[in-house]
XYZ file of C-alpha atoms in Angstrom:
626
model
C 63.577 78.263 58.822
C 61.411 80.820 56.490
C 58.056 81.474 54.371
C 59.713 82.046 50.714
C 57.103 84.550 49.679
C 58.655 87.395 51.955
C 61.568 86.211 51.069
C 61.393 88.068 47.795
C 58.870 90.008 49.621
C 59.934 94.118 50.132
C 56.984 95.481 51.116
C 55.712 94.205 54.823
C 58.212 91.799 54.940
C 59.431 91.230 58.525
C 60.630 87.293 57.554
C 63.714 87.737 56.996
C 65.542 86.319 53.935
C 67.016 82.467 54.215
C 69.444 80.682 52.084
C 71.293 77.189 52.925
C 74.702 77.041 51.176
C 75.949 73.203 51.077
C 79.575 71.226 51.409
C 78.167 68.297 49.174
C 77.818 68.525 45.167
C 75.126 66.846 43.073
C 78.116 63.778 42.592
C 76.984 63.527 46.386
C 73.643 63.014 46.225
C 71.610 60.866 48.094
C 69.651 57.591 46.731
C 66.201 58.675 47.623
C 64.931 55.709 50.178
C 62.971 53.876 49.089
C 60.048 53.596 51.394
C 58.916 57.911 51.343
C 56.716 57.412 53.837
C 53.323 59.013 54.983
C 51.378 61.461 53.090
C 51.782 64.942 55.165
C 49.470 67.287 54.212
C 51.524 69.522 56.713
C 55.139 69.543 57.871
C 56.220 71.218 60.935
C 60.062 71.677 62.830
C 57.913 72.530 66.212
C 56.130 69.467 67.257
C 52.847 68.409 65.161
C 50.695 70.834 62.946
C 47.561 71.663 64.730
C 45.220 70.829 62.206
C 44.745 67.714 60.568
C 44.210 66.977 56.906
C 40.419 67.642 57.151
C 40.831 71.004 58.590
C 37.903 73.837 56.911
C 39.437 76.778 57.651
C 42.263 78.806 60.193
C 40.733 79.515 63.235
C 42.637 83.090 62.758
C 40.310 84.418 59.987
C 36.964 84.472 59.648
C 35.766 81.822 56.926
C 33.241 83.741 55.914
C 34.429 87.349 55.487
C 32.966 89.451 52.630
C 35.124 90.091 50.018
C 35.379 93.713 47.653
C 36.395 96.976 48.241
C 40.266 99.034 47.841
C 42.958 98.872 50.041
C 45.262 101.374 50.259
C 48.748 101.180 50.974
C 52.414 102.773 50.616
C 56.022 101.948 49.904
C 59.403 103.911 49.852
C 61.615 104.483 47.471
C 60.849 103.793 44.315
C 61.376 100.308 41.802
C 62.383 100.031 38.131
C 61.573 95.823 37.718
C 58.776 93.180 38.383
C 60.868 90.638 38.595
C 61.986 89.668 42.287
C 64.484 87.021 41.395
C 66.879 88.806 39.417
C 69.779 90.654 41.095
C 69.749 93.044 38.713
C 66.681 96.785 39.660
C 64.962 97.795 42.398
C 62.183 95.230 41.789
C 58.709 95.844 43.305
C 57.751 93.899 46.530
C 54.461 94.118 45.981
C 54.687 91.498 43.125
C 54.816 88.326 45.612
C 51.504 88.680 46.438
C 50.718 86.712 43.110
C 53.573 83.743 43.488
C 52.662 80.790 45.460
C 55.112 78.220 46.446
C 54.592 74.734 47.266
C 54.014 74.925 50.184
C 52.212 78.367 52.897
C 53.573 79.092 56.330
C 50.872 79.866 59.110
C 51.409 82.815 61.073
C 50.399 81.023 64.313
C 51.999 78.433 64.023
C 55.531 78.391 64.539
C 58.267 76.784 61.464
C 54.432 75.178 60.172
C 53.529 75.086 56.651
C 50.655 73.297 54.875
C 50.330 72.224 51.067
C 49.118 74.900 48.683
C 49.896 74.035 45.078
C 51.308 71.065 47.236
C 48.498 68.905 48.142
C 50.539 66.288 49.946
C 54.473 65.370 50.965
C 56.851 61.989 51.776
C 60.054 61.515 52.880
C 62.020 58.963 53.587
C 63.288 58.709 57.654
C 66.347 59.726 56.179
C 65.684 62.973 54.763
C 67.966 62.399 52.189
C 64.673 63.262 49.858
C 60.970 64.646 49.467
C 58.093 63.556 47.143
C 55.011 66.538 46.576
C 51.887 65.924 45.148
C 50.358 68.671 42.921
C 47.021 69.268 43.685
C 45.473 69.170 39.538
C 43.207 71.519 40.611
C 45.961 73.936 40.078
C 46.387 76.707 37.889
C 48.057 79.765 36.833
C 46.296 82.605 36.475
C 46.149 82.367 32.700
C 44.038 79.355 33.274
C 47.831 76.171 32.067
C 47.704 73.947 34.563
C 51.188 74.084 37.588
C 52.463 70.922 36.203
C 55.400 68.671 37.868
C 57.775 70.026 34.646
C 56.322 73.912 35.892
C 58.064 72.584 39.246
C 61.433 71.171 38.012
C 62.038 74.251 35.767
C 61.723 76.812 38.605
C 64.210 74.980 39.831
C 66.574 75.378 37.533
C 65.894 78.982 36.546
C 66.327 80.302 39.718
C 69.296 79.093 41.066
C 70.593 80.037 37.201
C 68.558 83.274 37.760
C 70.356 84.650 40.824
C 73.958 83.542 43.025
C 71.268 83.486 46.099
C 68.963 81.048 44.803
C 71.776 78.894 43.930
C 72.921 78.996 47.133
C 69.939 78.581 49.251
C 69.305 75.448 46.961
C 72.286 74.780 46.300
C 72.039 71.219 48.970
C 68.987 70.120 45.982
C 70.724 68.593 43.633
C 67.836 67.777 41.293
C 64.508 67.255 41.024
C 62.484 65.112 38.523
C 58.548 64.447 37.634
C 58.157 60.572 38.789
C 54.531 60.585 38.431
C 51.856 62.280 36.463
C 51.530 65.065 39.461
C 54.410 64.211 41.593
C 58.008 65.549 41.954
C 60.620 64.227 43.559
C 64.039 66.879 44.824
C 67.156 64.382 45.968
C 68.930 66.208 48.113
C 73.519 65.856 48.295
C 73.495 65.028 52.133
C 70.931 62.740 54.314
C 69.825 64.036 58.240
C 69.026 67.998 57.279
C 65.196 67.886 58.340
C 64.813 71.101 57.179
C 64.790 70.557 53.649
C 61.530 68.907 53.236
C 59.930 72.259 53.903
C 63.021 74.596 52.525
C 61.935 72.981 49.189
C 58.150 73.369 50.052
C 58.809 76.938 49.913
C 60.118 77.015 46.596
C 57.975 79.856 44.142
C 57.241 77.944 41.436
C 56.891 79.669 38.065
C 54.648 79.616 35.123
C 57.604 77.338 32.445
C 55.477 78.481 29.099
C 55.099 82.106 30.847
C 59.535 82.372 30.936
C 60.521 80.135 27.888
C 58.203 82.222 25.636
C 59.118 86.176 24.023
C 58.197 88.662 26.255
C 55.565 91.704 24.758
C 58.884 93.426 23.124
C 59.686 90.153 20.784
C 62.796 89.314 22.938
C 63.285 85.739 25.078
C 61.979 86.148 28.571
C 64.997 86.321 31.396
C 64.576 85.545 34.397
C 68.105 86.911 35.356
C 67.422 90.653 33.806
C 65.225 93.199 35.259
C 61.732 94.294 33.262
C 58.485 96.256 33.589
C 56.698 93.012 32.085
C 53.705 92.132 33.865
C 54.265 88.670 35.526
C 52.725 85.818 35.005
C 51.575 83.733 38.967
C 49.366 81.538 40.595
C 48.566 83.393 43.449
C 45.502 85.100 45.588
C 45.927 88.586 43.500
C 47.508 89.521 39.831
C 49.055 93.028 38.927
C 46.539 94.918 37.577
C 48.580 98.089 36.727
C 51.919 100.301 37.659
C 53.435 103.244 37.460
C 57.198 103.044 37.019
C 58.602 103.925 40.642
C 55.672 105.479 41.574
C 53.275 102.904 42.617
C 51.439 99.210 42.288
C 47.851 98.459 41.918
C 47.043 95.158 42.550
C 43.832 93.421 41.344
C 41.983 90.222 43.244
C 41.678 87.208 41.159
C 38.655 86.376 41.084
C 38.342 82.507 39.951
C 41.748 81.803 41.981
C 42.033 77.962 41.661
C 42.497 77.769 45.651
C 40.613 80.183 46.588
C 38.351 77.909 48.738
C 41.464 75.008 49.663
C 41.211 75.469 53.830
C 44.192 77.182 53.930
C 43.427 80.436 52.078
C 39.632 80.469 52.831
C 38.593 83.748 54.192
C 41.931 85.841 53.126
C 42.457 87.978 51.056
C 39.231 89.425 51.207
C 40.506 92.774 49.222
C 39.461 93.731 45.378
C 42.194 95.948 44.976
C 45.878 96.601 46.965
C 47.423 99.572 45.600
C 50.621 100.709 46.561
C 52.029 104.306 46.194
C 56.011 104.843 46.937
C 56.547 107.891 48.995
C 60.271 109.173 49.459
C 60.212 108.398 53.295
C 58.469 108.131 55.981
C 57.435 111.707 56.681
C 55.468 112.270 53.656
C 53.615 108.187 53.251
C 52.412 109.730 56.865
C 50.709 112.401 56.207
C 49.370 111.039 53.053
C 48.045 108.532 55.997
C 46.758 111.411 58.221
C 44.515 112.820 55.010
C 42.831 109.523 54.328
C 44.753 108.408 51.236
C 46.886 105.278 52.688
C 44.123 103.391 54.970
C 46.848 101.248 57.795
C 50.184 102.666 59.221
C 52.304 100.062 60.868
C 54.098 102.201 63.551
C 57.711 101.715 63.694
C 58.468 104.960 65.699
C 58.004 105.233 69.452
C 58.730 108.762 69.353
C 55.514 108.989 66.594
C 53.772 106.874 69.012
C 53.513 108.554 71.786
C 53.529 112.014 70.081
C 52.050 112.023 66.669
C 48.539 110.914 67.443
C 46.512 113.669 68.605
C 44.960 115.102 65.300
C 41.508 115.262 64.577
C 40.782 111.566 63.426
C 42.476 110.004 66.302
C 40.683 111.973 69.241
C 37.527 111.216 66.735
C 37.811 107.305 66.271
C 37.928 107.023 62.997
C 41.523 105.877 63.115
C 42.418 103.406 65.603
C 45.443 102.832 66.783
C 46.261 99.204 68.811
C 49.083 97.559 70.498
C 49.343 93.856 69.361
C 50.880 91.711 71.801
C 52.961 89.743 69.304
C 55.387 86.285 70.191
C 57.409 86.095 67.423
C 60.983 85.733 68.137
C 62.483 88.310 69.202
C 64.960 90.326 65.660
C 68.617 91.388 66.688
C 68.421 94.184 65.567
C 71.235 96.233 65.560
C 74.419 98.358 63.972
C 76.005 96.422 61.830
C 79.902 96.220 61.608
C 81.612 95.678 58.143
C 83.815 93.530 58.623
C 85.676 93.396 54.936
C 87.250 96.731 56.103
C 90.158 96.827 58.550
C 89.850 98.986 61.330
C 86.361 96.401 62.187
C 88.302 93.591 62.760
C 89.743 93.527 66.412
C 87.144 92.658 68.971
C 88.399 95.072 70.598
C 87.354 97.864 69.054
C 83.634 96.497 67.850
C 82.949 95.238 71.409
C 84.103 99.156 71.864
C 81.435 101.075 70.456
C 78.622 98.964 72.102
C 80.924 100.296 75.740
C 80.020 103.782 73.935
C 76.301 103.741 72.880
C 74.408 104.358 76.042
C 70.885 103.304 75.630
C 69.102 103.884 78.445
C 69.418 107.532 78.214
C 68.406 107.437 74.295
C 65.103 104.954 75.599
C 64.343 107.637 78.828
C 65.004 110.799 76.204
C 63.621 109.542 72.069
C 61.484 106.301 72.861
C 59.362 106.979 76.348
C 60.944 104.006 77.923
C 59.327 101.875 75.593
C 62.219 99.630 74.471
C 64.501 96.827 75.325
C 67.479 96.266 74.740
C 68.345 93.089 73.037
C 70.261 90.123 74.246
C 70.503 87.777 72.146
C 70.028 86.705 68.058
C 67.904 84.084 69.696
C 66.066 86.774 72.146
C 62.370 85.411 73.198
C 63.368 81.737 72.752
C 64.532 79.021 74.369
C 67.189 78.748 71.655
C 69.142 81.726 73.281
C 71.815 81.759 75.201
C 71.975 82.390 79.020
C 74.569 81.380 82.380
C 77.327 79.607 81.248
C 77.050 76.994 79.030
C 76.433 73.138 79.924
C 75.560 69.420 78.975
C 75.276 69.195 74.953
C 76.125 72.768 74.354
C 79.006 72.716 76.627
C 79.971 69.661 73.566
C 79.813 71.235 71.066
C 81.074 74.675 72.090
C 84.515 72.589 73.287
C 84.887 71.011 69.332
C 85.800 74.705 69.081
C 87.786 75.980 71.860
C 90.431 76.755 70.742
C 88.554 79.063 67.940
C 86.640 80.773 70.436
C 87.063 83.698 73.160
C 88.275 81.998 76.365
C 84.496 84.388 77.858
C 82.381 82.477 76.006
C 83.209 79.321 78.462
C 83.785 81.737 81.749
C 81.078 84.926 81.267
C 77.651 85.032 80.273
C 76.838 87.749 78.282
C 75.576 90.757 78.544
C 75.213 94.672 77.437
C 76.929 97.176 79.035
C 74.378 99.387 81.346
C 73.826 103.262 81.958
C 72.115 103.422 84.550
C 74.272 106.086 87.349
C 76.212 107.963 85.802
C 79.630 106.634 86.482
C 77.872 103.232 84.563
C 79.029 106.413 81.907
C 81.920 107.298 82.896
C 83.161 103.526 83.262
C 81.917 103.149 79.651
C 83.629 105.207 77.970
C 87.282 105.108 80.375
C 87.013 101.080 79.683
C 85.867 101.751 75.669
C 88.892 103.800 75.664
C 91.342 101.585 76.946
C 89.728 98.362 73.836
C 90.904 101.600 71.323
C 94.332 101.854 72.765
C 95.054 97.810 73.594
C 94.348 97.908 69.588
C 96.581 99.719 68.566
C 94.546 103.782 68.378
C 95.715 106.695 70.739
C 94.370 110.753 70.730
C 95.615 112.766 69.264
C 94.311 115.689 69.170
C 91.531 114.704 69.896
C 91.396 111.748 67.261
C 92.315 108.618 67.685
C 94.879 107.502 65.445
C 96.882 104.808 64.353
C 100.863 103.967 64.156
C 100.097 105.244 60.682
C 98.382 108.332 60.877
C 95.273 107.692 60.168
C 92.098 108.787 61.752
C 89.617 106.174 63.045
C 86.623 107.943 61.175
C 83.216 106.312 60.402
C 80.396 106.952 58.354
C 76.909 105.065 59.452
C 75.098 104.568 56.222
C 71.275 105.651 57.031
C 68.078 105.103 53.892
C 65.505 106.398 56.203
C 66.116 110.611 57.503
C 63.703 109.931 60.873
C 66.999 107.424 62.222
C 69.505 110.048 61.962
C 68.696 111.413 65.300
C 68.862 108.380 66.828
C 72.818 108.014 65.230
C 73.230 111.850 66.107
C 73.726 110.560 70.290
C 75.740 107.593 69.433
C 78.191 109.487 67.378
C 78.413 112.236 69.924
C 79.008 109.979 72.668
C 81.818 107.947 69.658
C 83.628 111.833 69.068
C 84.103 111.631 73.382
C 86.405 109.100 72.869
C 88.083 110.452 69.234
C 86.322 108.252 66.977
C 85.758 110.848 64.222
C 82.058 109.591 63.664
C 79.119 110.909 60.789
C 76.122 109.882 58.782
C 75.100 109.708 55.265
C 71.611 109.565 54.358
C 70.834 107.929 50.982
C 67.850 107.300 49.063
C 66.689 103.619 49.134
C 68.472 102.549 45.498
C 71.276 103.753 46.362
C 71.194 102.361 49.857
C 70.344 98.430 48.502
C 72.628 99.065 46.296
C 75.469 99.799 48.080
C 74.913 97.459 50.670
C 74.052 94.526 47.716
C 77.550 95.924 46.815
C 79.516 95.529 50.702
C 80.197 99.599 50.357
C 79.379 100.912 54.115
C 81.017 101.237 56.985
C 77.712 100.384 59.884
C 74.179 99.903 58.796
C 71.692 99.339 60.522
C 70.137 95.183 60.071
C 67.826 93.304 61.507
C 68.280 89.229 61.837
C 65.414 87.758 61.852
C 65.300 84.264 63.052
C 62.135 81.551 63.730
C 61.745 79.328 66.172
C 63.294 76.512 64.234
C 66.804 77.924 62.356
C 68.267 75.918 60.223
C 70.295 76.418 56.301
C 69.319 80.190 56.298
C 71.933 80.428 59.039
C 75.025 79.643 57.052
C 73.312 82.927 54.298
C 73.325 84.812 57.346
C 77.178 83.892 59.363
C 78.614 81.501 56.855
C 82.381 82.048 55.625
C 81.154 81.157 51.880
C 78.324 83.459 51.608
C 80.240 86.419 53.191
C 81.740 86.785 49.250
C 78.426 86.409 47.843
C 76.775 89.657 45.864
C 73.938 90.518 48.683
C 73.703 87.769 50.522
C 72.348 88.102 54.146
C 75.524 87.951 55.464
C 76.028 91.684 55.589
C 79.081 92.029 58.192
C 80.859 89.929 56.334
C 81.765 86.839 59.126
C 84.127 83.970 58.127
C 85.103 82.622 61.107
C 85.162 78.244 61.066
C 84.244 77.981 65.010
C 81.032 79.169 63.544
C 80.619 77.062 60.628
C 81.159 74.819 62.716
C 78.394 74.962 64.707
C 76.100 76.113 61.967
C 76.084 72.550 60.477
C 75.059 71.902 64.145
C 72.157 73.085 63.242
C 71.019 72.245 60.115
C 72.447 68.656 61.276
C 70.859 68.876 64.122
C 68.660 64.971 64.721
C 65.859 66.350 67.162
C 65.037 69.229 68.099
C 67.580 69.410 71.521
C 70.117 69.286 69.572
C 68.972 72.111 67.628
C 68.587 73.958 71.285
C 72.063 73.007 72.559
C 73.421 73.992 68.596
C 71.790 77.268 68.602
C 72.561 78.041 72.255
C 76.204 77.505 71.108
C 75.565 79.798 67.829
C 73.901 82.632 69.990
C 77.213 82.929 72.472
C 80.031 82.919 69.963
C 78.421 85.842 68.330
C 77.766 87.939 71.556
C 81.235 87.154 72.509
C 82.571 88.163 69.014
C 80.605 91.831 68.536
C 79.573 91.015 65.257
C 77.243 94.116 66.448
C 76.195 96.793 68.765
C 72.591 95.501 69.729
C 69.660 97.698 69.693
C 66.427 97.152 71.003
C 63.100 95.686 70.345
C 59.275 96.111 71.158
C 57.213 93.166 71.811
C 53.886 94.457 70.174
C 52.669 95.341 66.695
C 52.034 99.417 66.524
C 49.252 99.355 64.259
C 47.129 102.141 63.082
C 44.181 102.213 61.030
C 41.480 103.817 59.394
C 38.389 102.484 60.926
C 37.034 100.986 58.327
C 38.195 97.142 58.447
C 36.699 94.355 60.338
C 38.903 91.832 61.656
C 39.182 88.423 63.145
C 39.145 88.410 67.128
C 42.596 85.968 66.947
C 45.838 87.125 66.084
C 48.268 85.477 64.374
C 51.472 84.729 66.944
C 53.408 86.295 64.244
C 52.219 88.921 63.379
C 48.104 90.612 62.363
C 48.006 89.727 59.528
C 45.830 91.793 58.330
C 46.622 92.051 54.854
C 45.662 88.520 54.816
C 42.881 88.298 57.056
C 40.813 91.556 57.830
C 38.620 92.053 55.230
C 36.901 95.960 54.540
C 33.418 96.415 56.603
C 30.895 97.808 53.817
C 28.626 99.489 56.800
C 31.486 100.947 58.663
C 33.605 101.747 54.954
C 30.477 103.859 54.310
C 31.287 105.453 57.310
C 35.067 106.330 57.539
C 34.654 107.248 54.107
C 32.987 110.506 54.992
C 36.089 111.565 57.898
C 38.552 110.315 54.873
C 37.572 113.005 52.674
C 37.669 115.448 55.048
């Protein structure tokens, strides 16, 4: 379960896209129970929400943070649309800041949402529906009240405009006005504990805006790309754009929700200016020159070697690694299983044997990284040892459809500590290729039809090439003809969306409470949806059955057992070559900010909780101008 705002964000979104697919249609909808229960100001899938209904503000903000100033940020590539809900075009992710949902996630609590546009939510014991009470004061940025009609419109329009939203909300068969400020969502099946929070993430769109004509005189269409400035209800609105080059957001001074406890002390910049750069190199140079204020660092090499410039040594730029406790991310080399050469799991396993992480960590990453060994790393959801208890029971239900190793061997990445480890892993990889029908001819792996085993790594970040090239060199040792292709971000997105690739670098983020999004990551139905998160193209009935166990888990223990089972089956299918992770958020920033002492557990939240300190900003202006 992830917050919907970050679904539509292209920039600074750590959370990842979540979709849910249902097996029942509208005709099977479960009627809502008559007694919908208690009105909840917040929902959590992991224990109870930390803050009570009468709380004043979150403890990771400064409720008296000053407002003002301009924050200068960056984006990569380009954009040609301001509509993030359409499959057309490349939308500017920064537009996400103008929109709001019924509920808002907390970055300091796992799987927890607090009422935003909705003041409260109720649901029956069987989770067959959810009713939201809208705040009467909630307004769009043109002053129009947010009504139940807007909520109903939003669900229907999003499902119609984009197949991803249609899949995400397929479990939600109906939304209807049930009171002056009330909307009730009806679900197609009972027992899905996550669905009240899933609909809580619904982005609320202004019906009157989208049903009117645009500036060009044509009817607006949510399914089409457009550069017309959209209307939202959030703390920021679009002030100006320069197509493909930049977006300027302006704080809404009379923002309707500014005094809500869940918003107090947040979104403090008067302006946020996003300038687009071709890739990281020119963007980092702009940061060094004082044209960008904050740099979230993703490169261990740059962090270790490229900060010995005057602004850092003088203290004008602060450089910190903030500890975070968010769930681990499965960052990996991802195979396109739709291509015949990757269908044999022995071939996929061979790739992992060839990767020499230990040597790369030593020579490229300065020993900073840890190898990823689970799809649910850093949580109790990760598999370990051999399956037992309820996890074993779940796996036994699909025993004939999964590898025997699932039950007999704990999955672990290969290691290369000593020279003999390296020789053994390469030898085993070569044998796996041979067992899969590939033999070496003239130094190249070839199948029975005489076709060479060739593979292309598709990248959008030129700096990642230095990571891929050592892998390619190792692959060539066993006869794989490998190459790398670097394309701009727009072309990369188009090729990934249309599945035109061999191998890409992909990240699969998780939450502390997985649910419907697992269907989009690994579910068979999602494999054929263009742009779904099932980048890999997995179609595995055993995985589909285990995902249903997660979605309809009756309690936390059942959820943990099913998640561990899924983790184990995914790992033993060798769908990816796991990469590496880092338990800190590296951030470099010009010393012009104030921020709370407490760092939210899921990330620094500098866009949400930091502010520009007037005294520091004045002192920093001279350094940034040099």
